Short mmCIF file of C-alpha atoms in Angstrom, two decimals:
data_model
loop_
_atom_site.label_atom_id
_atom_site.label_comp_id
_atom_site.label_asym_id
_atom_site.label_seq_id
_atom_site.Cartn_x
_atom_site.Cartn_y
_atom_site.Cartn_z
CA MET A 1 -109.06 18.45 -10.41
CA LYS A 2 -106.90 18.30 -7.27
CA LYS A 3 -108.33 16.53 -4.24
CA ILE A 4 -108.21 18.10 -0.79
CA VAL A 5 -109.29 16.57 2.51
CA LEU A 6 -110.90 19.04 4.90
CA GLY A 7 -111.28 18.41 8.62
CA PHE A 8 -114.93 19.40 8.99
CA SER A 9 -117.08 20.21 12.01
CA GLY A 10 -120.02 21.92 10.35
CA GLY A 11 -119.32 25.19 12.13
CA LEU A 12 -118.62 28.62 10.71
CA ASP A 13 -114.90 28.20 9.98
CA THR A 14 -115.06 24.87 8.19
CA SER A 15 -118.24 25.86 6.33
CA TYR A 16 -116.30 28.84 4.99
CA CYS A 17 -113.45 26.51 4.00
CA VAL A 18 -115.71 24.30 1.88
CA LYS A 19 -117.02 27.21 -0.17
CA TYR A 20 -113.66 28.93 -0.48
CA LEU A 21 -111.73 25.79 -1.46
CA SER A 22 -114.31 24.46 -3.92
CA GLU A 23 -115.63 27.63 -5.56
CA ASP A 24 -112.75 30.08 -5.22
CA LYS A 25 -109.82 27.68 -5.49
CA GLY A 26 -111.29 24.88 -7.62
CA TYR A 27 -110.48 21.92 -5.35
CA GLU A 28 -112.49 18.71 -5.15
CA VAL A 29 -113.29 18.86 -1.43
CA HIS A 30 -113.60 15.68 0.62
CA SER A 31 -114.80 16.51 4.14
CA VAL A 32 -114.20 14.27 7.14
CA ILE A 33 -115.54 14.68 10.65
CA VAL A 34 -113.83 12.84 13.48
CA ASN A 35 -116.33 12.30 16.26
CA THR A 36 -114.53 12.36 19.59
CA GLY A 37 -117.72 12.16 21.59
CA GLY A 38 -119.25 15.56 20.90
CA PHE A 39 -122.01 14.63 18.48
CA SER A 40 -125.17 12.56 18.56
CA ASP A 41 -126.18 10.41 15.58
CA ASP A 42 -128.78 13.02 14.65
CA GLU A 43 -126.21 15.83 14.79
CA LEU A 44 -123.77 13.85 12.66
CA LYS A 45 -126.49 13.27 10.06
CA LYS A 46 -127.28 17.00 9.94
CA ILE A 47 -123.58 17.84 9.61
CA GLU A 48 -123.30 15.41 6.70
CA GLU A 49 -126.32 17.00 5.01
CA HIS A 50 -124.81 20.45 5.59
CA ALA A 51 -121.49 19.35 4.05
CA TYR A 52 -123.16 18.12 0.88
CA THR A 53 -125.30 21.28 0.70
CA LEU A 54 -122.10 23.32 0.80
CA GLY A 55 -120.73 21.32 -2.13
CA VAL A 56 -118.30 18.64 -0.93
CA LYS A 57 -117.57 15.69 -3.19
CA THR A 58 -117.64 13.15 -0.35
CA HIS A 59 -118.21 13.31 3.37
CA THR A 60 -116.90 10.74 5.86
CA THR A 61 -117.71 10.29 9.55
CA VAL A 62 -115.08 8.61 11.72
CA ASN A 63 -116.19 7.25 15.10
CA ALA A 64 -113.13 7.84 17.26
CA VAL A 65 -114.78 7.99 20.69
CA LYS A 66 -113.34 4.78 22.13
CA SER A 67 -109.94 5.08 20.48
CA TYR A 68 -109.73 8.68 21.72
CA TYR A 69 -110.30 7.49 25.28
CA ASP A 70 -107.99 4.48 25.01
CA SER A 71 -105.08 6.42 23.54
CA ILE A 72 -105.35 9.76 25.37
CA ILE A 73 -108.14 10.40 27.88
CA LYS A 74 -107.33 7.33 29.98
CA TYR A 75 -103.91 8.77 30.78
CA LEU A 76 -105.31 12.20 31.59
CA VAL A 77 -107.47 10.51 34.23
CA TYR A 78 -104.57 8.44 35.55
CA GLY A 79 -102.56 11.66 35.87
CA ASN A 80 -105.42 13.86 37.19
CA VAL A 81 -104.31 16.31 34.52
CA LEU A 82 -105.58 19.89 34.73
CA LYS A 83 -103.74 22.53 32.74
CA ASN A 84 -102.81 25.39 35.09
CA ASN A 85 -104.84 23.57 37.77
CA THR A 86 -107.98 24.58 35.86
CA TYR A 87 -108.53 23.12 32.41
CA PRO A 88 -109.01 19.39 31.66
CA LEU A 89 -107.47 19.69 28.17
CA SER A 90 -110.87 19.28 26.52
CA VAL A 91 -109.96 20.57 23.07
CA SER A 92 -106.20 20.04 23.29
CA ALA A 93 -106.57 16.29 23.55
CA GLU A 94 -109.27 15.77 20.95
CA ARG A 95 -107.48 17.83 18.28
CA LEU A 96 -104.62 15.35 18.29
CA SER A 97 -106.97 12.40 17.83
CA GLN A 98 -108.73 14.27 15.03
CA ALA A 99 -105.49 15.22 13.29
CA LEU A 100 -104.28 11.62 13.29
CA HIS A 101 -107.53 10.35 11.73
CA ILE A 102 -107.61 13.16 9.17
CA ALA A 103 -104.05 12.31 8.12
CA GLU A 104 -105.06 8.67 7.65
CA HIS A 105 -107.99 9.80 5.47
CA VAL A 106 -105.60 11.83 3.31
CA LYS A 107 -103.50 8.71 2.75
CA LYS A 108 -106.60 6.62 2.01
CA LEU A 109 -107.82 9.05 -0.68
CA ASN A 110 -104.31 9.83 -1.94
CA ALA A 111 -105.27 13.50 -1.72
CA ASP A 112 -103.06 16.31 -2.99
CA ALA A 113 -103.66 18.57 0.00
CA VAL A 114 -105.20 18.75 3.45
CA ALA A 115 -107.03 21.67 5.08
CA HIS A 116 -108.26 22.71 8.50
CA GLY A 117 -110.16 25.71 9.81
CA SER A 118 -107.75 26.93 12.46
CA THR A 119 -107.08 30.62 12.93
CA GLY A 120 -103.59 32.08 13.19
CA ALA A 121 -103.93 32.99 16.85
CA GLY A 122 -104.40 29.67 18.66
CA ASN A 123 -102.91 26.30 19.45
CA ASP A 124 -104.89 24.16 17.02
CA GLN A 125 -102.97 25.36 13.96
CA VAL A 126 -99.74 23.99 15.44
CA ARG A 127 -101.31 20.71 16.57
CA PHE A 128 -102.82 19.98 13.15
CA ASP A 129 -99.84 21.16 11.13
CA MET A 130 -97.31 19.25 13.22
CA ILE A 131 -99.23 15.96 13.06
CA PHE A 132 -99.64 16.37 9.30
CA HIS A 133 -95.94 17.11 8.81
CA ILE A 134 -95.09 13.91 10.70
CA ILE A 135 -97.73 11.51 9.34
CA ILE A 136 -98.18 12.83 5.77
CA PRO A 137 -94.96 14.69 4.98
CA GLY A 138 -94.97 16.56 1.69
CA VAL A 139 -98.76 16.95 1.51
CA GLU A 140 -99.68 20.62 1.12
CA ILE A 141 -101.46 22.13 4.14
CA ILE A 142 -104.01 24.86 3.38
CA THR A 143 -105.55 27.00 6.13
CA PRO A 144 -107.93 29.62 4.67
CA ILE A 145 -108.97 31.26 7.95
CA ARG A 146 -105.36 31.67 9.06
CA ASP A 147 -103.97 32.62 5.65
CA LEU A 148 -106.64 35.24 4.91
CA LYS A 149 -106.67 36.57 8.51
CA LEU A 150 -110.46 36.46 8.58
CA SER A 151 -112.72 37.65 11.37
CA ARG A 152 -115.89 35.76 12.18
CA GLU A 153 -117.89 38.70 10.84
CA GLN A 154 -116.08 38.47 7.49
CA GLU A 155 -116.76 34.74 7.29
CA ILE A 156 -120.46 35.28 7.98
CA GLU A 157 -120.70 37.98 5.31
CA TYR A 158 -118.92 35.76 2.76
CA LEU A 159 -121.23 32.80 3.41
CA LYS A 160 -124.33 34.96 3.25
CA ASN A 161 -123.17 36.29 -0.13
CA LYS A 162 -122.77 32.66 -1.26
CA GLY A 163 -126.37 31.97 -0.27
CA VAL A 164 -125.45 29.71 2.65
CA GLN A 165 -128.15 29.37 5.30
CA MET A 166 -126.85 28.72 8.83
CA ASN A 167 -127.62 29.79 12.36
CA PHE A 168 -125.25 32.74 12.21
CA GLY A 169 -126.43 34.01 15.59
CA LYS A 170 -125.12 30.83 17.17
CA ALA A 171 -121.94 31.20 15.12
CA VAL A 172 -121.06 34.27 17.19
CA TYR A 173 -119.63 31.76 19.67
CA SER A 174 -117.04 29.16 18.72
CA ILE A 175 -118.11 25.89 20.35
CA ASN A 176 -116.04 22.69 20.31
CA LYS A 177 -117.76 19.74 21.95
CA GLY A 178 -116.12 16.43 22.77
CA LEU A 179 -116.08 13.53 25.20
CA TRP A 180 -113.76 15.38 27.58
CA GLY A 181 -115.60 18.71 27.67
CA THR A 182 -116.76 21.63 25.56
CA SER A 183 -114.92 24.88 24.90
CA VAL A 184 -116.76 28.14 24.29
CA GLY A 185 -115.08 31.19 22.76
CA GLY A 186 -116.66 34.55 22.04
CA LYS A 187 -116.15 38.28 22.37
CA GLU A 188 -116.11 37.96 26.17
CA THR A 189 -113.01 35.75 26.07
CA LEU A 190 -111.01 38.00 23.75
CA SER A 191 -109.98 40.33 26.59
CA SER A 192 -108.72 39.76 30.12
CA LYS A 193 -112.06 40.54 31.77
CA GLY A 194 -115.52 39.27 31.04
CA LEU A 195 -117.81 36.31 31.67
CA LEU A 196 -119.78 34.35 29.13
CA PRO A 197 -123.52 35.02 29.29
CA GLU A 198 -125.82 32.22 30.41
CA GLU A 199 -127.16 31.67 26.90
CA ALA A 200 -123.65 31.03 25.55
CA TRP A 201 -123.25 27.82 27.55
CA PRO A 202 -124.32 24.77 25.51
CA THR A 203 -125.69 22.99 28.60
CA GLN A 204 -128.25 25.03 30.50
CA VAL A 205 -128.79 24.65 34.25
CA THR A 206 -131.97 22.69 34.91
CA ALA A 207 -131.05 20.56 37.96
CA THR A 208 -131.57 22.23 41.33
CA ASP A 209 -131.88 19.40 43.88
CA SER A 210 -128.81 18.01 45.63
CA ARG A 211 -127.84 14.51 44.51
CA GLU A 212 -125.27 11.98 45.63
CA VAL A 213 -123.59 9.74 43.04
CA LYS A 214 -121.28 6.77 43.52
CA LEU A 215 -118.43 6.42 41.04
CA SER A 216 -116.84 2.98 40.84
CA PHE A 217 -113.24 2.78 39.61
CA VAL A 218 -111.37 -0.37 38.60
CA LYS A 219 -107.61 0.09 38.26
CA GLY A 220 -108.07 3.82 37.68
CA GLU A 221 -110.85 3.58 35.11
CA LEU A 222 -114.46 4.59 35.71
CA LYS A 223 -116.50 1.43 35.20
CA GLY A 224 -119.72 2.05 37.16
CA ILE A 225 -122.07 4.75 38.42
CA ASP A 226 -124.65 4.18 41.17
CA GLY A 227 -124.35 0.43 40.71
CA LYS A 228 -124.80 0.58 36.93
CA THR A 229 -121.86 -0.97 35.06
CA PHE A 230 -120.66 -0.02 31.59
CA ALA A 231 -118.95 -1.98 28.84
CA HIS A 232 -116.48 0.84 28.18
CA PRO A 233 -115.45 3.89 30.26
CA THR A 234 -116.64 6.26 27.50
CA GLU A 235 -120.19 5.13 28.21
CA ALA A 236 -119.72 5.89 31.91
CA ILE A 237 -118.33 9.34 31.10
CA GLN A 238 -121.27 10.17 28.85
CA TYR A 239 -123.76 8.88 31.43
CA LEU A 240 -122.16 10.98 34.18
CA GLN A 241 -122.22 14.00 31.88
CA SER A 242 -125.97 13.58 31.47
CA ILE A 243 -126.32 13.65 35.26
CA ALA A 244 -123.83 16.35 36.23
CA GLY A 245 -124.08 18.65 33.18
CA PRO A 246 -127.52 20.08 34.04
CA TYR A 247 -126.12 21.26 37.39
CA GLY A 248 -123.80 23.70 35.60
CA ILE A 249 -120.83 21.92 37.18
CA GLY A 250 -117.43 22.29 35.52
CA ARG A 251 -117.97 25.74 34.02
CA ASP A 252 -114.94 28.01 34.08
CA ILE A 253 -112.67 30.23 32.02
CA HIS A 254 -109.13 29.05 31.40
CA VAL A 255 -106.27 31.49 30.95
CA GLY A 256 -103.17 29.89 29.52
CA ASP A 257 -100.03 30.16 27.48
CA THR A 258 -100.45 29.15 23.87
CA ILE A 259 -97.85 27.15 21.96
CA ILE A 260 -97.07 30.24 19.90
CA GLY A 261 -96.27 32.33 22.97
CA ILE A 262 -99.34 34.49 23.53
CA LYS A 263 -101.85 34.36 26.38
CA GLY A 264 -105.36 33.19 25.66
CA ARG A 265 -108.72 32.87 27.41
CA VAL A 266 -111.40 30.31 26.66
CA GLY A 267 -114.57 29.28 28.42
CA PHE A 268 -115.30 25.62 28.97
CA GLU A 269 -117.83 23.32 30.54
CA ALA A 270 -116.68 19.88 31.61
CA ALA A 271 -118.99 18.45 34.26
CA ALA A 272 -118.08 14.77 33.91
CA PRO A 273 -114.31 15.33 33.46
CA MET A 274 -114.05 17.58 36.52
CA VAL A 275 -116.04 15.22 38.74
CA ILE A 276 -114.08 12.19 37.49
CA LEU A 277 -110.67 13.82 37.94
CA LYS A 278 -111.40 14.99 41.49
CA ALA A 279 -113.01 11.69 42.46
CA HIS A 280 -110.11 9.70 40.99
CA HIS A 281 -107.57 11.90 42.77
CA ALA A 282 -109.42 11.45 46.07
CA LEU A 283 -109.27 7.68 45.65
CA GLU A 284 -105.58 7.79 44.79
CA LYS A 285 -104.77 9.78 47.92
CA HIS A 286 -106.16 6.87 49.94
CA VAL A 287 -104.60 3.95 48.09
CA LEU A 288 -101.19 5.13 46.81
CA SER A 289 -98.01 5.76 48.79
CA LYS A 290 -96.71 9.30 49.14
CA TRP A 291 -93.84 8.70 46.70
CA GLN A 292 -96.14 7.17 44.12
CA LEU A 293 -98.26 10.31 44.35
CA ASN A 294 -95.23 12.59 44.29
CA TRP A 295 -93.63 11.15 41.16
CA LYS A 296 -96.94 10.64 39.42
CA ASP A 297 -97.81 14.32 39.91
CA GLN A 298 -94.51 15.41 38.37
CA LEU A 299 -94.73 13.10 35.37
CA ALA A 300 -98.42 13.87 34.83
CA GLN A 301 -97.77 17.61 34.78
CA PHE A 302 -95.16 17.18 32.07
CA TYR A 303 -97.42 14.78 30.19
CA GLY A 304 -100.31 17.25 30.23
CA ASN A 305 -98.16 20.17 29.11
CA TRP A 306 -96.47 18.19 26.31
CA LEU A 307 -99.84 16.83 25.15
CA HIS A 308 -101.28 20.36 25.18
CA GLU A 309 -98.48 21.42 22.86
CA GLY A 310 -99.29 18.68 20.38
CA GLN A 311 -96.43 16.29 21.13
CA ILE A 312 -98.51 13.11 21.39
CA LEU A 313 -96.13 11.26 19.03
CA ASP A 314 -93.01 11.92 21.12
CA PRO A 315 -91.82 8.49 22.38
CA VAL A 316 -91.37 9.90 25.88
CA MET A 317 -95.17 9.99 26.06
CA ARG A 318 -95.29 6.19 25.76
CA ASP A 319 -92.77 5.92 28.59
CA ILE A 320 -94.85 8.14 30.89
CA GLU A 321 -98.03 6.29 29.93
CA ALA A 322 -96.37 3.05 31.05
CA TYR A 323 -95.62 4.55 34.45
CA LEU A 324 -99.10 6.01 34.83
CA SER A 325 -100.70 2.68 33.90
CA ASN A 326 -98.57 0.77 36.38
CA SER A 327 -99.47 3.23 39.15
CA GLN A 328 -103.15 2.31 38.85
CA GLN A 329 -102.93 -1.33 39.99
CA ASN A 330 -104.59 -0.58 43.36
CA VAL A 331 -106.76 2.39 42.32
CA THR A 332 -109.97 0.43 42.73
CA GLY A 333 -112.96 1.45 44.82
CA ASP A 334 -116.03 3.63 45.11
CA VAL A 335 -116.01 7.42 45.44
CA PHE A 336 -119.07 9.26 46.73
CA VAL A 337 -119.76 12.74 45.30
CA GLN A 338 -122.43 15.28 46.22
CA LEU A 339 -123.75 17.27 43.23
CA GLN A 340 -125.31 20.71 43.67
CA PRO A 341 -125.96 23.61 41.29
CA TYR A 342 -122.60 24.96 40.03
CA ARG A 343 -120.51 22.86 42.43
CA PHE A 344 -119.76 19.41 43.78
CA GLN A 345 -117.98 17.87 46.74
CA VAL A 346 -116.23 14.56 47.27
CA ILE A 347 -117.74 12.97 50.40
CA GLY A 348 -115.39 10.04 50.73
CA ILE A 349 -114.23 6.68 49.39
CA GLU A 350 -114.50 2.96 50.04
CA SER A 351 -111.73 0.67 48.81
CA PRO A 352 -110.17 -2.65 49.81
CA TYR A 353 -106.80 -0.95 49.16
CA ASP A 354 -107.48 2.01 51.50
CA LEU A 355 -104.24 2.76 53.39
CA MET A 356 -106.16 4.85 55.93
CA ASN A 357 -106.76 1.68 57.90
CA SER A 358 -107.75 1.68 61.59
CA ARG A 359 -105.66 -1.46 62.19
CA PHE A 360 -102.55 0.72 62.05
CA GLY A 361 -103.81 3.70 63.99
CA LYS A 362 -106.08 6.72 63.86
CA TYR A 363 -104.49 10.01 62.83
CA GLY A 364 -104.38 12.50 65.70
CA GLU A 365 -105.62 9.95 68.25
CA MET A 366 -103.62 6.74 68.59
CA ASN A 367 -101.48 4.31 66.65
CA THR A 368 -100.91 0.59 66.96
CA GLY A 369 -97.95 0.14 64.65
CA PHE A 370 -95.17 1.53 66.88
CA THR A 371 -94.43 2.92 70.35
CA GLY A 372 -93.54 6.37 71.60
CA ASP A 373 -89.94 5.22 72.15
CA ASP A 374 -89.84 4.13 68.51
CA VAL A 375 -90.81 7.66 67.45
CA ARG A 376 -88.18 9.25 69.72
CA GLY A 377 -85.44 7.20 68.09
CA PHE A 378 -86.79 7.67 64.60
CA SER A 379 -87.05 11.46 65.02
CA LYS A 380 -83.40 11.66 66.07
CA ILE A 381 -82.17 9.52 63.19
CA PHE A 382 -84.46 11.15 60.63
CA GLY A 383 -83.05 14.59 61.44
CA ASN A 384 -79.48 13.43 61.96
CA GLN A 385 -77.90 14.83 58.77
CA THR A 386 -79.58 18.20 59.20
CA SER A 387 -78.34 18.34 62.81
CA ILE A 388 -74.79 17.61 61.61
CA TYR A 389 -75.10 20.33 58.96
CA GLN A 390 -76.23 22.94 61.49
CA LEU A 391 -73.49 22.08 63.99
CA VAL A 392 -70.74 22.13 61.33
CA LYS A 393 -72.05 25.45 59.96
CA GLN A 394 -72.05 27.04 63.43
CA ASP A 395 -68.44 25.93 64.04
CA ALA A 396 -67.32 27.14 60.61
CA ASP A 397 -69.05 30.50 61.06
CA GLY A 398 -67.46 30.92 64.49
CA LYS A 399 -70.73 31.07 66.37
#
């Protein structure tokens, strides 16, 4: 019997894949779930039980939370990356980490094929396929949902006919939860207008009182919250999520261009990522020079777009990561953030590297670093080439 490794989440699509591949196609199915921060120990145990109930031969859980942060999320923070100024690449980033671990599991089991539950209309199919082609070339890739062009309703009917018991009401929405946010897709996101109902959001709003939190960064990484320090930034992210998530912060709908050229909408909630990115950016604006910020923004935008399109293995990504890492040497300090229902506001920062330093002047009031005569001379020199250009143009135009 041929062995196939299935990237498994326990949701509707991958549950369908287990039944289809084992009972309809005769494969020995080995499921693997790569936890990138979206599951508790209890949830992982239930997913494992569900996998075996469906009929897998083996089920493996890979804890990739810290490696996911160290290899990808860290650089998204350094770059303040938001796709289309909106989306923190919640699913985009974790899919690449998952694909890499799934490919390693295929090699470990010497499997004949690999499968994933992507549809034919989104980005994930490209991300998974491309990583597999690079890491495990020659291994057959099987994608039942994409190949059979199945709707969610057809999947539900199939599983019911197979006697599978799941929360099919919940399966109406496609939910992908990870360390860097949770995406939510449903009928409301299939067209250009429509909001997700309150009950569709995985984290319900229960916090109503305003709260101030202090985020402590060390060389660009979140290491402390309200005086509490953490051994690894992933722990700080999860702790902040537990505080900010109940406020309903970070909810939005992202509209973007898919890798395959069509537009797509997806809901997401990312309380901790959005607070961290805005807080980190606020700190950077105080401690970095204008040209550091300028070039970092340009490189980070490319990095985010190329990552979104699955190109994590392109060597240019290592080059940009080196620049982003080097830019964080002075990004150390505390950022103060006010949390309120559905919104937050950065109040300010404190840092020993703060370039907004009263020793050198106060913007709009006075300065101590130079005189008015210095500015007169500087202004003339700074605009000298443009003055020459305008004078030469006037003479040439006969004016």
